[in-house]
Coordinates of C-alpha atoms in Angstrom, one line a residue:
X114 CA 103.9 187.0 -58.1
X115 CA 103.6 184.7 -55.1
X116 CA 103.1 181.0 -55.9
X117 CA 100.7 178.9 -54.0
X118 CA 102.5 176.2 -52.0
X119 CA 102.3 172.6 -53.5
X120 CA 100.2 171.2 -50.6
X121 CA 97.7 174.1 -51.0
X122 CA 95.4 173.8 -53.9
X123 CA 94.7 177.3 -55.4
X124 CA 91.3 178.8 -54.5
X125 CA 88.8 179.7 -57.2
X126 CA 87.0 182.8 -56.2
X127 CA 84.1 184.4 -58.1
X128 CA 83.7 188.2 -57.9
X129 CA 80.2 189.6 -58.5
X130 CA 80.1 193.4 -58.0
X131 CA 77.1 195.7 -58.3
X132 CA 76.8 197.4 -61.7
X133 CA 78.5 200.7 -60.7
X134 CA 82.1 201.6 -61.4
X135 CA 82.6 202.7 -57.8
X136 CA 82.0 199.0 -57.0
X137 CA 83.5 197.3 -60.0
X138 CA 86.9 199.0 -59.7
X139 CA 87.5 198.0 -56.0
X140 CA 86.4 194.4 -56.8
X141 CA 88.9 194.4 -59.6
X142 CA 91.7 195.7 -57.4
X143 CA 91.0 192.9 -54.9
X144 CA 90.9 190.4 -57.7
X145 CA 94.3 191.5 -58.9
X146 CA 95.8 191.2 -55.4
X147 CA 94.3 187.7 -55.0
X148 CA 95.6 186.6 -58.4
X149 CA 99.1 187.9 -57.5
X150 CA 99.1 185.2 -54.8
X151 CA 98.5 182.5 -57.4
X152 CA 94.7 182.0 -57.0
X153 CA 92.1 181.9 -59.8
X154 CA 89.5 184.6 -60.0
X155 CA 86.4 184.7 -62.2
X156 CA 85.1 188.3 -62.5
X157 CA 81.5 188.3 -63.4
X158 CA 79.7 191.3 -65.0
X159 CA 77.9 192.3 -68.2
X160 CA 79.8 192.6 -71.5
X161 CA 79.9 196.4 -71.8
X162 CA 81.1 196.9 -68.2
X163 CA 83.9 194.3 -68.7
X164 CA 85.0 196.1 -71.9
X165 CA 85.2 199.4 -70.0
X166 CA 87.4 198.1 -67.2
X167 CA 91.1 198.9 -67.1
X168 CA 93.6 196.5 -68.7
X169 CA 95.1 193.8 -66.5
X170 CA 98.9 193.7 -65.8
X171 CA 100.3 190.8 -68.1
X172 CA 101.7 188.9 -65.1
X173 CA 98.3 188.2 -63.6
X174 CA 96.0 188.3 -66.7
X175 CA 96.1 184.5 -67.0
X176 CA 94.6 184.1 -63.5
X177 CA 91.7 186.4 -63.9
X178 CA 88.9 185.2 -66.2
X179 CA 86.2 187.8 -67.2
X180 CA 82.8 186.1 -67.4
X181 CA 80.4 188.2 -69.5
X182 CA 76.7 187.5 -68.7
X183 CA 74.4 189.2 -71.3
X184 CA 72.5 192.1 -69.9
X185 CA 68.8 191.1 -69.4
X186 CA 66.2 193.4 -71.0
X187 CA 63.7 195.0 -68.7
X188 CA 61.1 197.7 -69.2
X189 CA 62.2 201.4 -68.7
X190 CA 66.0 200.6 -69.0
X191 CA 67.6 202.2 -72.1
X192 CA 69.4 200.0 -74.6
X193 CA 73.2 199.7 -73.8
X194 CA 72.7 200.9 -70.2
X195 CA 74.7 198.4 -68.1
X196 CA 76.0 200.6 -65.3
X197 CA 74.7 203.4 -63.1
X198 CA 76.9 205.9 -65.0
X199 CA 74.8 205.2 -68.1
X200 CA 71.5 206.4 -66.7
X201 CA 69.8 209.2 -64.6
X202 CA 69.5 208.5 -60.9
X203 CA 65.7 207.7 -61.0
X204 CA 66.3 204.9 -63.6
X205 CA 68.7 203.0 -61.3
X206 CA 65.8 201.0 -59.8
X207 CA 65.3 199.4 -63.3
X208 CA 69.0 198.5 -63.5
X209 CA 68.5 196.6 -60.2
X210 CA 65.5 194.7 -61.8
X211 CA 67.8 193.7 -64.7
X212 CA 70.6 192.8 -62.2
X213 CA 68.2 190.4 -60.5
X214 CA 67.5 188.6 -63.8
X215 CA 71.2 187.6 -63.8
X216 CA 70.3 185.0 -61.2
X217 CA 69.7 182.2 -63.8
X218 CA 72.8 182.7 -66.0
X219 CA 75.0 183.2 -62.9
X220 CA 73.6 180.0 -61.3
X221 CA 74.3 178.2 -64.6
X222 CA 78.0 179.5 -64.6
X223 CA 78.4 178.5 -60.9
X224 CA 77.1 175.0 -61.6
X225 CA 79.5 174.4 -64.4
X226 CA 82.6 175.8 -62.6
X227 CA 84.5 174.5 -59.7
X228 CA 84.1 177.5 -57.3
X229 CA 85.2 177.7 -53.7
X230 CA 84.0 181.2 -52.8
X231 CA 81.8 183.9 -54.2
X232 CA 82.5 187.5 -53.2
X233 CA 79.3 189.5 -53.7
X234 CA 78.1 193.1 -53.3
X235 CA 75.0 194.4 -51.4
X236 CA 72.6 193.9 -54.3
X237 CA 72.1 190.1 -55.0
X238 CA 69.8 189.2 -52.0
X239 CA 68.9 186.0 -53.9
X240 CA 72.5 184.7 -54.1
X241 CA 73.0 183.2 -50.6
X242 CA 70.5 180.3 -51.0
X243 CA 71.7 179.6 -54.6
X244 CA 75.4 179.3 -53.5
X245 CA 74.5 177.3 -50.4
X246 CA 72.6 174.7 -52.6
X247 CA 75.7 174.4 -54.8
X248 CA 78.1 174.1 -51.8
X249 CA 79.8 177.4 -52.5
X250 CA 80.7 179.7 -49.6
X251 CA 79.6 183.4 -49.8
X252 CA 81.5 186.4 -48.6
X253 CA 79.8 189.8 -48.6
X254 CA 82.5 192.2 -49.8
X255 CA 81.6 195.7 -48.8
X256 CA 83.2 198.5 -50.8
X257 CA 81.6 200.7 -48.1
X258 CA 83.8 201.5 -45.1
X259 CA 83.6 200.1 -41.6
X260 CA 82.1 203.4 -40.3
X261 CA 79.2 203.2 -42.8
X262 CA 78.4 199.6 -42.2
X263 CA 78.8 200.1 -38.4
X264 CA 76.6 203.2 -38.5
X265 CA 73.9 201.3 -40.4
X266 CA 73.7 198.9 -37.5
X267 CA 72.8 195.3 -36.7
X268 CA 70.5 193.2 -38.9
X269 CA 67.6 193.6 -36.4
X270 CA 67.7 197.4 -37.0
X271 CA 68.2 197.2 -40.7
X272 CA 65.3 194.8 -41.1
X273 CA 63.0 197.2 -39.2
X274 CA 62.5 194.8 -36.3
X275 CA 64.0 197.3 -33.9
X276 CA 62.0 200.5 -33.5
X277 CA 65.2 202.6 -33.1
X278 CA 65.1 204.1 -36.6
X279 CA 61.8 205.1 -38.0
X280 CA 62.4 208.7 -39.4
X281 CA 65.2 210.6 -41.2
X282 CA 66.1 212.4 -37.9
X283 CA 67.2 209.1 -36.4
X284 CA 70.1 209.0 -38.9
X285 CA 71.6 212.3 -37.9
X286 CA 72.6 211.2 -34.4
X287 CA 75.1 208.6 -33.1
X288 CA 73.2 205.3 -32.7
X289 CA 73.2 203.5 -29.3
X290 CA 75.4 200.6 -30.5
X291 CA 78.3 203.0 -31.1
X292 CA 79.9 203.2 -27.6
X293 CA 82.3 206.1 -28.3
X294 CA 82.1 209.8 -28.9
X295 CA 81.9 210.6 -32.6
X296 CA 80.5 213.1 -35.1
X297 CA 80.0 210.3 -37.7
X298 CA 76.3 210.5 -38.8
X299 CA 74.4 211.8 -41.7
X300 CA 73.4 215.5 -42.0
X301 CA 69.7 216.1 -42.6
X302 CA 70.0 217.0 -46.3
X303 CA 72.2 214.0 -46.9
X304 CA 69.7 211.5 -45.5
X305 CA 66.8 213.2 -47.3
X306 CA 68.6 212.6 -50.7
X307 CA 68.8 208.9 -50.1
X308 CA 65.5 208.3 -48.2
X309 CA 64.4 206.0 -51.1
X310 CA 67.4 203.8 -50.5
X311 CA 66.7 203.4 -46.8
X312 CA 63.0 202.8 -47.0
X313 CA 61.9 199.1 -46.9
X314 CA 58.9 200.2 -49.0
X315 CA 60.1 200.3 -52.6
X316 CA 57.6 200.3 -55.4
X317 CA 60.3 199.4 -58.0
X318 CA 61.2 196.1 -56.3
X319 CA 63.5 195.5 -53.3
X320 CA 65.1 198.3 -51.4
X321 CA 68.8 198.6 -50.9
X322 CA 68.4 198.0 -47.2
X323 CA 66.4 194.8 -47.8
X324 CA 69.2 193.7 -50.3
X325 CA 72.0 194.5 -47.8
X326 CA 70.2 192.6 -45.0
X327 CA 69.8 189.4 -46.9
X328 CA 73.3 189.5 -48.3
X329 CA 74.8 189.9 -44.8
X330 CA 72.4 187.4 -43.3
X331 CA 73.3 184.6 -45.8
X332 CA 77.1 185.1 -46.0
X333 CA 79.7 183.2 -44.1
X334 CA 81.9 186.1 -43.6
X335 CA 81.9 189.9 -44.1
X336 CA 84.9 191.5 -45.9
X337 CA 85.3 195.3 -45.5
X338 CA 87.4 197.7 -47.5
X339 CA 89.4 199.4 -44.8
X340 CA 92.3 199.2 -42.4
X341 CA 92.1 198.4 -38.7
X342 CA 94.9 200.8 -37.9
X343 CA 92.9 203.7 -39.5
X344 CA 89.5 202.9 -37.9
X345 CA 90.0 200.3 -35.1
X346 CA 86.9 201.4 -33.1
X347 CA 84.6 200.9 -36.1
X348 CA 85.9 197.4 -36.8
X349 CA 85.2 196.7 -33.1
X350 CA 81.6 197.9 -33.6
X351 CA 81.2 195.5 -36.5
X352 CA 82.5 192.6 -34.5
X353 CA 80.0 193.5 -31.7
X354 CA 76.9 193.8 -33.8
X355 CA 77.4 191.0 -36.4
X356 CA 77.6 187.5 -35.3
X357 CA 80.1 186.4 -37.9
X358 CA 83.7 187.1 -38.9
X359 CA 84.5 190.6 -40.1
X360 CA 87.8 190.7 -42.1
X361 CA 89.5 193.9 -43.4
X362 CA 91.0 193.7 -46.9
X363 CA 93.0 196.9 -46.7
X364 CA 92.3 200.2 -48.5
X365 CA 93.0 198.7 -52.0
X366 CA 95.1 201.5 -53.3
X367 CA 95.0 201.7 -57.1
X368 CA 97.8 199.7 -58.7
X369 CA 98.9 201.2 -62.0
X370 CA 95.7 201.5 -64.0
X371 CA 95.6 201.8 -67.8
X372 CA 92.6 202.5 -70.0
X373 CA 92.5 202.2 -73.7
X374 CA 92.0 206.0 -74.6
X375 CA 94.4 207.1 -71.9
X376 CA 97.4 208.3 -73.8
X377 CA 95.7 210.9 -76.1
X378 CA 93.8 212.4 -73.2
X379 CA 96.7 212.4 -70.8
X380 CA 99.1 214.1 -73.2
X381 CA 97.1 217.4 -73.4
X382 CA 96.2 217.4 -69.7
X383 CA 99.9 216.9 -68.8
X384 CA 100.9 219.7 -71.1
X385 CA 98.4 222.0 -69.5
X386 CA 99.5 221.0 -65.9
X387 CA 103.2 221.4 -66.8
X388 CA 102.7 225.2 -67.2
X389 CA 101.3 225.6 -63.6
X390 CA 103.4 226.1 -60.4
X391 CA 103.8 223.2 -57.9
X392 CA 100.7 222.5 -55.8
X393 CA 98.8 225.4 -57.3
X394 CA 95.9 223.6 -59.2
X395 CA 92.7 222.3 -57.6
X396 CA 91.4 219.1 -59.2
X397 CA 87.6 218.9 -59.2
X398 CA 85.7 215.6 -59.8
X399 CA 82.6 214.0 -58.3
X400 CA 83.0 210.4 -59.5
X401 CA 80.9 208.3 -61.9
X402 CA 77.7 208.3 -59.7
X403 CA 77.2 211.9 -58.5
X404 CA 75.6 214.5 -60.6
X405 CA 75.2 218.0 -59.1
X406 CA 72.0 220.0 -59.7
X407 CA 72.1 222.9 -62.1
X408 CA 72.1 225.4 -59.2
X409 CA 75.0 223.5 -57.5
X410 CA 77.1 223.5 -60.7
X411 CA 76.5 227.3 -61.1
X412 CA 77.7 227.9 -57.5
X413 CA 80.7 225.6 -57.9
X414 CA 81.7 227.4 -61.1
X415 CA 81.3 230.9 -59.6
X416 CA 83.2 229.7 -56.4
X417 CA 86.1 228.4 -58.5
X418 CA 86.2 231.7 -60.3
X419 CA 86.0 233.7 -57.1
X420 CA 88.8 231.6 -55.4
X421 CA 91.3 232.7 -58.0
X422 CA 92.9 229.2 -57.7
X423 CA 93.7 227.5 -61.0
X424 CA 91.5 224.5 -61.5
X425 CA 91.0 221.3 -63.6
X426 CA 87.3 220.3 -63.4
X427 CA 85.9 217.0 -64.7
X428 CA 82.2 217.8 -65.1
X429 CA 79.7 215.1 -66.1
X430 CA 77.0 217.2 -67.8
X431 CA 74.6 214.2 -68.0
X432 CA 74.2 210.7 -66.8
X433 CA 74.0 208.7 -70.0
X434 CA 72.5 209.7 -73.3
X435 CA 68.9 209.5 -72.1
X436 CA 69.5 212.0 -69.3
X437 CA 67.5 215.1 -70.4
X438 CA 68.9 217.4 -67.7
X439 CA 72.1 218.6 -69.3
X440 CA 74.1 220.8 -67.0
X441 CA 75.3 224.2 -68.2
X442 CA 78.1 226.5 -67.0
X443 CA 77.3 230.1 -66.1
X444 CA 77.3 232.5 -69.1
X445 CA 80.7 233.8 -69.9
X446 CA 82.5 231.4 -67.5
X447 CA 84.7 229.8 -70.2
X448 CA 85.9 233.2 -71.4
X449 CA 86.5 234.6 -67.9
X450 CA 88.5 231.6 -66.8
X451 CA 90.4 230.9 -70.0
X452 CA 94.0 229.8 -69.4
X453 CA 93.3 229.8 -65.6
X454 CA 91.0 226.7 -65.5
X455 CA 89.9 223.8 -67.6
X456 CA 86.4 222.1 -67.7
X457 CA 86.6 218.7 -69.2
X458 CA 83.4 216.7 -69.9
X459 CA 85.1 213.5 -71.0
X460 CA 86.7 210.7 -69.1
X461 CA 90.2 211.4 -67.6
X462 CA 93.0 209.3 -66.0
X463 CA 92.3 210.5 -62.4
X464 CA 95.3 208.8 -60.8
X465 CA 97.7 210.4 -63.2
X466 CA 96.2 213.8 -62.6
X467 CA 96.3 213.4 -58.8
X468 CA 99.9 212.3 -59.1
X469 CA 101.0 215.4 -60.9
X470 CA 103.1 217.9 -58.9
X471 CA 100.9 220.9 -60.1
X472 CA 97.9 219.5 -58.2
X473 CA 97.6 220.9 -54.7
X474 CA 94.1 219.9 -53.6
X475 CA 91.0 217.9 -54.6
X476 CA 87.4 219.0 -54.5
X477 CA 85.6 215.7 -54.2
X478 CA 82.3 213.9 -53.4
X479 CA 84.1 211.8 -50.8
X480 CA 83.6 208.5 -52.6
X481 CA 86.1 206.2 -51.0
X482 CA 88.1 205.2 -54.1
X483 CA 88.7 208.9 -54.8
X484 CA 89.7 209.4 -51.2
X485 CA 92.2 206.5 -51.3
X486 CA 93.7 207.9 -54.6
X487 CA 94.0 211.4 -53.0
X488 CA 95.8 210.0 -49.9
X489 CA 98.1 207.9 -52.1
X490 CA 99.1 211.2 -53.8
X491 CA 99.1 213.4 -50.6
X492 CA 96.4 215.8 -51.9
X493 CA 94.2 217.5 -49.2
X494 CA 90.5 217.3 -49.6
X495 CA 87.7 219.8 -50.0
X496 CA 84.5 217.8 -49.5
X497 CA 81.1 218.1 -51.1
X498 CA 78.8 215.1 -50.7
X499 CA 75.9 214.0 -52.9
X500 CA 74.8 210.4 -52.4
X501 CA 74.9 207.1 -50.6
X502 CA 77.9 206.6 -48.2
X503 CA 79.5 210.0 -49.0
X504 CA 78.1 211.8 -45.9
X505 CA 79.5 209.2 -43.6
X506 CA 82.9 209.2 -45.4
X507 CA 83.0 213.0 -45.1
X508 CA 82.5 212.9 -41.3
X509 CA 85.3 210.4 -40.9
X510 CA 87.6 212.7 -43.0
X511 CA 86.5 215.8 -41.1
X512 CA 87.2 214.1 -37.7
X513 CA 90.6 213.0 -38.8
X514 CA 91.3 216.5 -40.2
X515 CA 92.0 215.0 -43.7
X516 CA 89.4 217.1 -45.4
X517 CA 87.2 220.2 -44.9
X518 CA 83.5 220.2 -46.0
X519 CA 82.1 223.2 -47.9
X520 CA 79.6 224.8 -45.4
X521 CA 75.9 224.0 -46.4
X522 CA 72.4 224.6 -45.3
X523 CA 71.5 221.7 -42.9
X524 CA 68.0 221.3 -44.3
X525 CA 68.3 221.5 -48.1
X526 CA 72.1 221.2 -48.6
X527 CA 72.4 224.5 -50.5
X528 CA 75.7 226.4 -50.5
X529 CA 77.0 229.7 -51.9
X530 CA 79.8 230.4 -54.3
X531 CA 81.4 232.3 -51.4
X532 CA 81.6 229.2 -49.2
X533 CA 83.1 227.2 -52.1
X534 CA 85.8 229.9 -52.7
X535 CA 86.6 230.2 -49.0
X536 CA 86.8 226.4 -48.5
X537 CA 89.2 226.0 -51.5
X538 CA 91.5 228.8 -50.3
X539 CA 91.5 227.4 -46.7
X540 CA 92.6 223.9 -47.8
X541 CA 94.9 225.0 -50.6
X542 CA 96.8 228.1 -49.3
X543 CA 95.8 229.5 -45.9
X544 CA 97.7 229.0 -42.7
X545 CA 94.5 227.8 -40.9
X546 CA 94.2 225.0 -43.5
X547 CA 97.8 223.7 -43.0
X548 CA 96.5 220.9 -40.8
X549 CA 94.6 219.4 -43.8
X550 CA 97.7 219.5 -46.0
X551 CA 99.9 217.9 -43.2
X552 CA 97.4 215.2 -42.1
X553 CA 96.9 213.8 -45.6
X554 CA 100.7 213.3 -45.8
X555 CA 100.7 211.6 -42.4
X556 CA 98.0 209.2 -43.5
X557 CA 99.7 208.1 -46.7
X558 CA 101.5 205.2 -45.2
X559 CA 98.3 203.7 -43.7
X560 CA 96.7 203.8 -47.2
X561 CA 99.4 203.1 -49.6
X562 CA 101.9 200.9 -47.8
X563 CA 102.3 197.8 -50.0
X564 CA 103.6 195.5 -47.2
X565 CA 100.6 196.4 -45.1
X566 CA 98.2 195.8 -48.0
X567 CA 99.9 192.5 -48.7
X568 CA 99.4 191.3 -45.1
X569 CA 95.7 192.0 -45.3
X570 CA 95.5 189.8 -48.4
X571 CA 97.5 187.0 -46.7
X572 CA 95.2 187.2 -43.7
X573 CA 92.1 187.1 -46.0
X574 CA 93.3 184.0 -47.8
X575 CA 94.2 182.2 -44.6
X576 CA 90.8 183.1 -43.3
X577 CA 89.1 181.7 -46.4
X578 CA 91.1 178.5 -46.1
X579 CA 90.3 178.1 -42.4
X580 CA 86.5 178.0 -43.3

């Protein structure tokens, strides 16, 4: 662990992520890297979320203080629901209402603590003025990549003051502030799935766009998960459109992560994988947020069967106990694929699975943490997007030939089992897909190089001190 020099007082940084594991985990990874440099981190969330986070390495545990703010009660939010993974998609707006009620207890914590900086997510639009009053500096830490934040555009566009974007079709083309040729844009079906997020009219409270605008408007500096060597032109776009510092914090590759129930689960998975040839198994998982429709699950299942490729599929059949739409596998699927494939409906240690030599590819939603873990382990990607930033991530990966997207209908996003099977075979075994298998290996150093990551953290800390 690096020790802070005598003349430099250690910083005290508060981390305040949105209540989704795709956000909480990158915030925790950044907290660990900052603590390794000898600085104090207070990681703020609700009790159940903190209990579900991975254990800290003993060498940095004393420097990371978990602050549990009780989850506020709001109408329409089920009991014990503290993260997006606990509830169906349409209930997430009520989780945001509860999150906003954390303003008072968080303010109380900030008043009673000697804090230098607070790193916050896109959601707490109310935090900037609170921090400013207390003399605490704010950094908006985006777990979304530079291409996504760059594509979304300057604040004038986000706030709706610029007439450039008024309808979904405006999101499926390259915007005027991107000065280079690129395919990075949403597809029509992707933008229609998240139209509620993009609208400034939101009956349930404040839209995500409104939240993002105010978070970016009030912060001193913008921190982006990403690497200037991987996407230099997009970092340049961000510098051009935002009138404040934009600092990359690296890809935040997962340090060794351990969860409490890991050993029992991993032992049977490992035993199953050990029986499979090298690079023969497809790992299938869509993160903690995405839940495919019943029709999509049926076509994925039949596509896996048709591909004849062995598979390990982590399938979330419902989002939390109150989700009434429980996904079903096609009739007879289990019997027909017995010994050839596994469908697991529980939590699994993803990094360990991706690290196993039997895994030869990853069918993923293109959530960036999963992408980083795949690149760390040199596993080529078959892409199937569902929500949020995933469409933009998929275009970046397609452009760089690191992943291949399952062909889908542009209007409604539907796909066939044939296209699933053909995409899997292309990326895993066919000569035409060799480019994907090679590119992912080439990119590993940019994503997983510890010296490079360490330099990003040093630059970040120097930047925070300079302000």
